[in-house]
Protein backbone atom coordinates (compact mmCIF):
# COMPACT_ATOMS: atom_id res chain seq x y z
CA UNK A 1 0.00 0.00 0.00
CA UNK A 2 2.72 2.46 1.04
CA UNK A 3 4.79 1.35 -1.97
CA UNK A 4 1.82 1.86 -4.34
CA UNK A 5 1.20 5.33 -2.94
CA UNK A 6 4.91 6.22 -3.25
CA UNK A 7 4.89 5.21 -6.93
CA UNK A 8 1.76 7.27 -7.57
CA UNK A 9 3.33 10.32 -5.89
CA UNK A 10 6.46 9.90 -8.05
CA UNK A 11 4.20 9.86 -11.13
CA UNK A 12 2.42 13.01 -9.93
CA UNK A 13 5.72 14.84 -9.37
CA UNK A 14 6.98 13.73 -12.81
CA UNK A 15 3.77 14.91 -14.50
CA UNK A 16 3.77 18.24 -12.68
CA UNK A 17 7.38 18.93 -13.60
CA UNK A 18 6.86 17.90 -17.26
CA UNK A 19 3.78 20.15 -17.53
CA UNK A 20 5.72 23.07 -16.00
CA UNK A 21 8.65 22.65 -18.40
CA UNK A 22 6.72 21.97 -21.62
CA UNK A 23 4.89 25.11 -22.77
CA UNK A 24 3.28 23.26 -25.70
CA UNK A 25 0.80 21.51 -23.39
CA UNK A 26 -1.70 22.52 -20.68
CA UNK A 27 -0.40 24.12 -17.47
CA UNK A 28 -0.03 21.93 -14.35
CA UNK A 29 -2.80 21.76 -11.73
CA UNK A 30 -2.47 20.89 -8.06
CA UNK A 31 -1.28 17.42 -6.94
CA UNK A 32 -4.79 16.13 -6.26
CA UNK A 33 -6.01 17.02 -9.77
CA UNK A 34 -2.90 15.59 -11.43
CA UNK A 35 -3.33 12.38 -9.41
CA UNK A 36 -6.92 12.22 -10.71
CA UNK A 37 -5.63 12.66 -14.28
CA UNK A 38 -3.12 9.83 -13.76
CA UNK A 39 -5.86 7.55 -12.41
CA UNK A 40 -8.34 8.56 -15.13
CA UNK A 41 -8.47 8.43 -18.92
CA UNK A 42 -4.83 8.37 -19.92
CA UNK A 43 -2.09 6.15 -21.31
CA UNK A 44 1.31 5.78 -19.66
CA UNK A 45 4.60 4.04 -20.39
CA UNK A 46 7.07 2.95 -17.74
CA UNK A 47 10.75 2.03 -17.76
CA UNK A 48 10.95 -0.36 -14.79
CA UNK A 49 8.77 1.56 -12.33
CA UNK A 50 9.67 5.02 -13.65
CA UNK A 51 6.99 6.81 -15.69
CA UNK A 52 8.49 8.01 -18.99
CA UNK A 53 5.52 8.91 -21.21
CA UNK A 54 1.94 10.12 -20.74
CA UNK A 55 -1.07 11.20 -22.81
CA UNK A 56 -4.67 12.08 -21.94
CA UNK A 57 -7.80 10.96 -23.75
CA UNK A 58 -11.14 12.73 -23.51
CA UNK A 59 -14.43 13.07 -25.35
CA UNK A 60 -14.48 16.19 -27.54
CA UNK A 61 -17.71 16.54 -29.51
CA UNK A 62 -18.05 13.43 -31.65
CA UNK A 63 -14.37 12.48 -31.25
CA UNK A 64 -12.07 11.13 -28.58
CA UNK A 65 -9.15 13.54 -28.42
CA UNK A 66 -5.61 12.47 -27.51
CA UNK A 67 -3.94 15.44 -25.82
CA UNK A 68 -1.13 16.43 -23.44
CA UNK A 69 1.32 14.02 -25.05
CA UNK A 70 4.56 14.01 -23.05
CA UNK A 71 7.73 11.95 -23.34
CA UNK A 72 10.49 12.42 -20.78
CA UNK A 73 13.36 14.35 -22.50
CA UNK A 74 15.82 11.52 -21.70
CA UNK A 75 13.67 9.10 -23.73
CA UNK A 76 12.87 11.23 -26.80
CA UNK A 77 13.54 10.19 -30.41
CA UNK A 78 13.48 6.52 -29.42
CA UNK A 79 9.96 5.75 -30.62
CA UNK A 80 8.17 6.10 -27.27
CA UNK A 81 5.59 8.64 -28.49
CA UNK A 82 4.71 6.24 -31.30
CA UNK A 83 4.41 3.38 -28.80
CA UNK A 84 2.25 5.56 -26.54
CA UNK A 85 -0.16 6.65 -29.29
CA UNK A 86 -0.39 3.04 -30.53
CA UNK A 87 -1.41 2.03 -26.99
CA UNK A 88 -3.99 4.84 -26.90
CA UNK A 89 -5.44 3.63 -30.22
CA UNK A 90 -5.76 0.12 -28.77
CA UNK A 91 -7.44 1.40 -25.59
CA UNK A 92 -9.89 3.82 -27.25
CA UNK A 93 -13.19 2.17 -28.10
CA UNK A 94 -14.50 4.87 -30.45
CA UNK A 95 -14.65 5.32 -34.21
CA UNK A 96 -13.40 8.94 -34.45
CA UNK A 97 -10.07 9.92 -32.89
CA UNK A 98 -8.46 13.37 -33.02
CA UNK A 99 -5.12 14.85 -32.01
CA UNK A 100 -4.17 18.53 -32.50
CA UNK A 101 -0.51 19.51 -32.70
CA UNK A 102 2.01 21.90 -34.20
CA UNK A 103 4.98 19.84 -33.00
CA UNK A 104 6.76 18.35 -36.09
CA UNK A 105 7.90 15.20 -34.23
CA UNK A 106 4.34 14.61 -32.99
CA UNK A 107 2.94 15.26 -36.49
CA UNK A 108 5.39 12.64 -37.84
CA UNK A 109 4.24 10.10 -35.26
CA UNK A 110 0.56 10.68 -36.09
CA UNK A 111 1.21 10.49 -39.82
CA UNK A 112 3.12 7.20 -39.42
CA UNK A 113 0.14 5.72 -37.52
CA UNK A 114 -2.36 6.58 -40.26
CA UNK A 115 -3.81 9.87 -38.97
CA UNK A 116 -4.85 12.31 -41.69
CA UNK A 117 -5.05 16.10 -41.42
CA UNK A 118 -8.61 17.37 -41.39
CA UNK A 119 -9.72 20.98 -41.79
CA UNK A 120 -13.25 20.35 -40.52
CA UNK A 121 -13.83 17.71 -37.80
CA UNK A 122 -17.56 18.49 -37.73
CA UNK A 123 -19.59 21.13 -35.91
CA UNK A 124 -19.75 19.56 -32.40
CA UNK A 125 -16.09 18.65 -32.29
CA UNK A 126 -15.11 22.11 -33.59
CA UNK A 127 -17.42 23.77 -31.06
CA UNK A 128 -16.08 21.78 -28.04
CA UNK A 129 -12.46 22.26 -29.21
CA UNK A 130 -13.10 26.03 -29.33
CA UNK A 131 -14.62 26.01 -25.82
CA UNK A 132 -11.65 23.98 -24.53
CA UNK A 133 -9.21 26.47 -26.11
CA UNK A 134 -10.96 29.35 -24.34
CA UNK A 135 -10.91 27.40 -21.03
CA UNK A 136 -7.20 26.68 -21.45
CA UNK A 137 -6.48 30.34 -22.21
CA UNK A 138 -8.42 31.30 -19.08
CA UNK A 139 -6.52 28.80 -16.91
CA UNK A 140 -3.20 30.18 -18.24
CA UNK A 141 -4.34 33.76 -17.54
CA UNK A 142 -5.37 32.84 -13.97
CA UNK A 143 -1.87 31.42 -13.44
CA UNK A 144 -0.31 34.52 -15.07
CA UNK A 145 1.47 32.03 -17.32
CA UNK A 146 2.21 34.58 -20.06
CA UNK A 147 5.19 32.62 -21.41
CA UNK A 148 2.87 29.68 -22.17
CA UNK A 149 0.22 31.96 -23.71
CA UNK A 150 2.91 33.51 -25.92
CA UNK A 151 4.39 30.11 -26.85
CA UNK A 152 1.02 28.62 -27.82
CA UNK A 153 -0.43 31.82 -29.31
CA UNK A 154 2.46 32.72 -31.59
CA UNK A 155 2.14 29.51 -33.60
CA UNK A 156 -1.63 29.14 -33.47
CA UNK A 157 -1.89 29.10 -37.29
CA UNK A 158 0.49 26.09 -37.38
CA UNK A 159 -1.80 23.74 -35.44
CA UNK A 160 -3.09 20.82 -37.47
CA UNK A 161 -5.97 18.55 -36.53
CA UNK A 162 -5.08 14.91 -37.17
CA UNK A 163 -7.93 12.44 -37.39
CA UNK A 164 -8.49 8.70 -37.69
CA UNK A 165 -11.92 7.40 -38.61
CA UNK A 166 -12.40 3.68 -38.01
CA UNK A 167 -15.24 1.54 -39.28
C1 LIG B 1 6.54 15.40 -29.22
C2 LIG B 1 7.04 14.25 -28.36
C3 LIG B 1 5.87 13.65 -27.61
C4 LIG B 1 7.70 13.20 -29.28
O1 LIG B 1 8.12 12.11 -28.48
P1 LIG B 1 9.26 11.06 -28.99
O2 LIG B 1 9.22 9.90 -28.09
O3 LIG B 1 10.54 11.78 -29.14
O4 LIG B 1 8.70 10.65 -30.43
P2 LIG B 1 9.12 9.37 -31.27
O5 LIG B 1 10.55 9.04 -30.93
O6 LIG B 1 8.11 8.30 -31.12
O7 LIG B 1 8.99 9.89 -32.76
C5 LIG B 1 9.53 11.10 -33.13
C6 LIG B 1 9.63 11.13 -34.64
O8 LIG B 1 9.73 12.49 -35.05
C7 LIG B 1 10.96 12.70 -35.70
N1 LIG B 1 11.41 14.03 -35.31
C8 LIG B 1 12.04 14.40 -34.19
N2 LIG B 1 12.22 15.74 -34.19
C9 LIG B 1 11.68 16.19 -35.34
C10 LIG B 1 11.56 17.47 -35.93
N3 LIG B 1 12.02 18.56 -35.32
N4 LIG B 1 10.93 17.58 -37.12
C11 LIG B 1 10.44 16.49 -37.74
N5 LIG B 1 10.51 15.24 -37.22
C12 LIG B 1 11.14 15.11 -36.05
C13 LIG B 1 11.87 11.58 -35.24
O9 LIG B 1 12.89 11.33 -36.15
C14 LIG B 1 10.86 10.43 -35.14
O10 LIG B 1 10.54 9.92 -36.41
P3 LIG B 1 10.96 8.40 -36.84
O11 LIG B 1 10.20 7.49 -35.93
O12 LIG B 1 10.50 8.29 -38.26
O13 LIG B 1 12.42 8.33 -36.64
C15 LIG B 1 8.13 14.76 -27.35
O14 LIG B 1 9.13 15.45 -28.07
C16 LIG B 1 7.59 15.67 -26.28
O15 LIG B 1 7.17 15.21 -25.20
N6 LIG B 1 7.59 17.01 -26.54
C17 LIG B 1 7.13 18.02 -25.57
C18 LIG B 1 5.62 18.06 -25.44
C19 LIG B 1 4.90 18.24 -26.76
O16 LIG B 1 5.21 19.14 -27.54
N7 LIG B 1 3.92 17.36 -26.99
C20 LIG B 1 3.10 17.38 -28.17
C21 LIG B 1 1.87 18.14 -27.89
S1 LIG B 1 0.50 17.43 -28.72
CSV table of C-alpha atoms and ligand atoms in Angstrom, one decimal:
chain,number,residue,atom,x,y,z
A,1,UNK,CA,0.0,0.0,0.0
A,2,UNK,CA,2.7,2.5,1.0
A,3,UNK,CA,4.8,1.3,-2.0
A,4,UNK,CA,1.8,1.9,-4.3
A,5,UNK,CA,1.2,5.3,-2.9
A,6,UNK,CA,4.9,6.2,-3.3
A,7,UNK,CA,4.9,5.2,-6.9
A,8,UNK,CA,1.8,7.3,-7.6
A,9,UNK,CA,3.3,10.3,-5.9
A,10,UNK,CA,6.5,9.9,-8.1
A,11,UNK,CA,4.2,9.9,-11.1
A,12,UNK,CA,2.4,13.0,-9.9
A,13,UNK,CA,5.7,14.8,-9.4
A,14,UNK,CA,7.0,13.7,-12.8
A,15,UNK,CA,3.8,14.9,-14.5
A,16,UNK,CA,3.8,18.2,-12.7
A,17,UNK,CA,7.4,18.9,-13.6
A,18,UNK,CA,6.9,17.9,-17.3
A,19,UNK,CA,3.8,20.2,-17.5
A,20,UNK,CA,5.7,23.1,-16.0
A,21,UNK,CA,8.6,22.6,-18.4
A,22,UNK,CA,6.7,22.0,-21.6
A,23,UNK,CA,4.9,25.1,-22.8
A,24,UNK,CA,3.3,23.3,-25.7
A,25,UNK,CA,0.8,21.5,-23.4
A,26,UNK,CA,-1.7,22.5,-20.7
A,27,UNK,CA,-0.4,24.1,-17.5
A,28,UNK,CA,0.0,21.9,-14.3
A,29,UNK,CA,-2.8,21.8,-11.7
A,30,UNK,CA,-2.5,20.9,-8.1
A,31,UNK,CA,-1.3,17.4,-6.9
A,32,UNK,CA,-4.8,16.1,-6.3
A,33,UNK,CA,-6.0,17.0,-9.8
A,34,UNK,CA,-2.9,15.6,-11.4
A,35,UNK,CA,-3.3,12.4,-9.4
A,36,UNK,CA,-6.9,12.2,-10.7
A,37,UNK,CA,-5.6,12.7,-14.3
A,38,UNK,CA,-3.1,9.8,-13.8
A,39,UNK,CA,-5.9,7.5,-12.4
A,40,UNK,CA,-8.3,8.6,-15.1
A,41,UNK,CA,-8.5,8.4,-18.9
A,42,UNK,CA,-4.8,8.4,-19.9
A,43,UNK,CA,-2.1,6.2,-21.3
A,44,UNK,CA,1.3,5.8,-19.7
A,45,UNK,CA,4.6,4.0,-20.4
A,46,UNK,CA,7.1,3.0,-17.7
A,47,UNK,CA,10.7,2.0,-17.8
A,48,UNK,CA,11.0,-0.4,-14.8
A,49,UNK,CA,8.8,1.6,-12.3
A,50,UNK,CA,9.7,5.0,-13.7
A,51,UNK,CA,7.0,6.8,-15.7
A,52,UNK,CA,8.5,8.0,-19.0
A,53,UNK,CA,5.5,8.9,-21.2
A,54,UNK,CA,1.9,10.1,-20.7
A,55,UNK,CA,-1.1,11.2,-22.8
A,56,UNK,CA,-4.7,12.1,-21.9
A,57,UNK,CA,-7.8,11.0,-23.8
A,58,UNK,CA,-11.1,12.7,-23.5
A,59,UNK,CA,-14.4,13.1,-25.3
A,60,UNK,CA,-14.5,16.2,-27.5
A,61,UNK,CA,-17.7,16.5,-29.5
A,62,UNK,CA,-18.1,13.4,-31.6
A,63,UNK,CA,-14.4,12.5,-31.3
A,64,UNK,CA,-12.1,11.1,-28.6
A,65,UNK,CA,-9.1,13.5,-28.4
A,66,UNK,CA,-5.6,12.5,-27.5
A,67,UNK,CA,-3.9,15.4,-25.8
A,68,UNK,CA,-1.1,16.4,-23.4
A,69,UNK,CA,1.3,14.0,-25.1
A,70,UNK,CA,4.6,14.0,-23.1
A,71,UNK,CA,7.7,11.9,-23.3
A,72,UNK,CA,10.5,12.4,-20.8
A,73,UNK,CA,13.4,14.4,-22.5
A,74,UNK,CA,15.8,11.5,-21.7
A,75,UNK,CA,13.7,9.1,-23.7
A,76,UNK,CA,12.9,11.2,-26.8
A,77,UNK,CA,13.5,10.2,-30.4
A,78,UNK,CA,13.5,6.5,-29.4
A,79,UNK,CA,10.0,5.7,-30.6
A,80,UNK,CA,8.2,6.1,-27.3
A,81,UNK,CA,5.6,8.6,-28.5
A,82,UNK,CA,4.7,6.2,-31.3
A,83,UNK,CA,4.4,3.4,-28.8
A,84,UNK,CA,2.3,5.6,-26.5
A,85,UNK,CA,-0.2,6.6,-29.3
A,86,UNK,CA,-0.4,3.0,-30.5
A,87,UNK,CA,-1.4,2.0,-27.0
A,88,UNK,CA,-4.0,4.8,-26.9
A,89,UNK,CA,-5.4,3.6,-30.2
A,90,UNK,CA,-5.8,0.1,-28.8
A,91,UNK,CA,-7.4,1.4,-25.6
A,92,UNK,CA,-9.9,3.8,-27.2
A,93,UNK,CA,-13.2,2.2,-28.1
A,94,UNK,CA,-14.5,4.9,-30.4
A,95,UNK,CA,-14.7,5.3,-34.2
A,96,UNK,CA,-13.4,8.9,-34.4
A,97,UNK,CA,-10.1,9.9,-32.9
A,98,UNK,CA,-8.5,13.4,-33.0
A,99,UNK,CA,-5.1,14.9,-32.0
A,100,UNK,CA,-4.2,18.5,-32.5
A,101,UNK,CA,-0.5,19.5,-32.7
A,102,UNK,CA,2.0,21.9,-34.2
A,103,UNK,CA,5.0,19.8,-33.0
A,104,UNK,CA,6.8,18.4,-36.1
A,105,UNK,CA,7.9,15.2,-34.2
A,106,UNK,CA,4.3,14.6,-33.0
A,107,UNK,CA,2.9,15.3,-36.5
A,108,UNK,CA,5.4,12.6,-37.8
A,109,UNK,CA,4.2,10.1,-35.3
A,110,UNK,CA,0.6,10.7,-36.1
A,111,UNK,CA,1.2,10.5,-39.8
A,112,UNK,CA,3.1,7.2,-39.4
A,113,UNK,CA,0.1,5.7,-37.5
A,114,UNK,CA,-2.4,6.6,-40.3
A,115,UNK,CA,-3.8,9.9,-39.0
A,116,UNK,CA,-4.9,12.3,-41.7
A,117,UNK,CA,-5.1,16.1,-41.4
A,118,UNK,CA,-8.6,17.4,-41.4
A,119,UNK,CA,-9.7,21.0,-41.8
A,120,UNK,CA,-13.2,20.4,-40.5
A,121,UNK,CA,-13.8,17.7,-37.8
A,122,UNK,CA,-17.6,18.5,-37.7
A,123,UNK,CA,-19.6,21.1,-35.9
A,124,UNK,CA,-19.7,19.6,-32.4
A,125,UNK,CA,-16.1,18.7,-32.3
A,126,UNK,CA,-15.1,22.1,-33.6
A,127,UNK,CA,-17.4,23.8,-31.1
A,128,UNK,CA,-16.1,21.8,-28.0
A,129,UNK,CA,-12.5,22.3,-29.2
A,130,UNK,CA,-13.1,26.0,-29.3
A,131,UNK,CA,-14.6,26.0,-25.8
A,132,UNK,CA,-11.7,24.0,-24.5
A,133,UNK,CA,-9.2,26.5,-26.1
A,134,UNK,CA,-11.0,29.4,-24.3
A,135,UNK,CA,-10.9,27.4,-21.0
A,136,UNK,CA,-7.2,26.7,-21.4
A,137,UNK,CA,-6.5,30.3,-22.2
A,138,UNK,CA,-8.4,31.3,-19.1
A,139,UNK,CA,-6.5,28.8,-16.9
A,140,UNK,CA,-3.2,30.2,-18.2
A,141,UNK,CA,-4.3,33.8,-17.5
A,142,UNK,CA,-5.4,32.8,-14.0
A,143,UNK,CA,-1.9,31.4,-13.4
A,144,UNK,CA,-0.3,34.5,-15.1
A,145,UNK,CA,1.5,32.0,-17.3
A,146,UNK,CA,2.2,34.6,-20.1
A,147,UNK,CA,5.2,32.6,-21.4
A,148,UNK,CA,2.9,29.7,-22.2
A,149,UNK,CA,0.2,32.0,-23.7
A,150,UNK,CA,2.9,33.5,-25.9
A,151,UNK,CA,4.4,30.1,-26.8
A,152,UNK,CA,1.0,28.6,-27.8
A,153,UNK,CA,-0.4,31.8,-29.3
A,154,UNK,CA,2.5,32.7,-31.6
A,155,UNK,CA,2.1,29.5,-33.6
A,156,UNK,CA,-1.6,29.1,-33.5
A,157,UNK,CA,-1.9,29.1,-37.3
A,158,UNK,CA,0.5,26.1,-37.4
A,159,UNK,CA,-1.8,23.7,-35.4
A,160,UNK,CA,-3.1,20.8,-37.5
A,161,UNK,CA,-6.0,18.6,-36.5
A,162,UNK,CA,-5.1,14.9,-37.2
A,163,UNK,CA,-7.9,12.4,-37.4
A,164,UNK,CA,-8.5,8.7,-37.7
A,165,UNK,CA,-11.9,7.4,-38.6
A,166,UNK,CA,-12.4,3.7,-38.0
A,167,UNK,CA,-15.2,1.5,-39.3
B,1,LIG,C1,6.5,15.4,-29.2
B,1,LIG,C2,7.0,14.2,-28.4
B,1,LIG,C3,5.9,13.7,-27.6
B,1,LIG,C4,7.7,13.2,-29.3
B,1,LIG,O1,8.1,12.1,-28.5
B,1,LIG,P1,9.3,11.1,-29.0
B,1,LIG,O2,9.2,9.9,-28.1
B,1,LIG,O3,10.5,11.8,-29.1
B,1,LIG,O4,8.7,10.7,-30.4
B,1,LIG,P2,9.1,9.4,-31.3
B,1,LIG,O5,10.5,9.0,-30.9
B,1,LIG,O6,8.1,8.3,-31.1
B,1,LIG,O7,9.0,9.9,-32.8
B,1,LIG,C5,9.5,11.1,-33.1
B,1,LIG,C6,9.6,11.1,-34.6
B,1,LIG,O8,9.7,12.5,-35.1
B,1,LIG,C7,11.0,12.7,-35.7
B,1,LIG,N1,11.4,14.0,-35.3
B,1,LIG,C8,12.0,14.4,-34.2
B,1,LIG,N2,12.2,15.7,-34.2
B,1,LIG,C9,11.7,16.2,-35.3
B,1,LIG,C10,11.6,17.5,-35.9
B,1,LIG,N3,12.0,18.6,-35.3
B,1,LIG,N4,10.9,17.6,-37.1
B,1,LIG,C11,10.4,16.5,-37.7
B,1,LIG,N5,10.5,15.2,-37.2
B,1,LIG,C12,11.1,15.1,-36.1
B,1,LIG,C13,11.9,11.6,-35.2
B,1,LIG,O9,12.9,11.3,-36.1
B,1,LIG,C14,10.9,10.4,-35.1
B,1,LIG,O10,10.5,9.9,-36.4
B,1,LIG,P3,11.0,8.4,-36.8
B,1,LIG,O11,10.2,7.5,-35.9
B,1,LIG,O12,10.5,8.3,-38.3
B,1,LIG,O13,12.4,8.3,-36.6
B,1,LIG,C15,8.1,14.8,-27.4
B,1,LIG,O14,9.1,15.4,-28.1
B,1,LIG,C16,7.6,15.7,-26.3
B,1,LIG,O15,7.2,15.2,-25.2
B,1,LIG,N6,7.6,17.0,-26.5
B,1,LIG,C17,7.1,18.0,-25.6
B,1,LIG,C18,5.6,18.1,-25.4
B,1,LIG,C19,4.9,18.2,-26.8
B,1,LIG,O16,5.2,19.1,-27.5
B,1,LIG,N7,3.9,17.4,-27.0
B,1,LIG,C20,3.1,17.4,-28.2
B,1,LIG,C21,1.9,18.1,-27.9
B,1,LIG,S1,0.5,17.4,-28.7
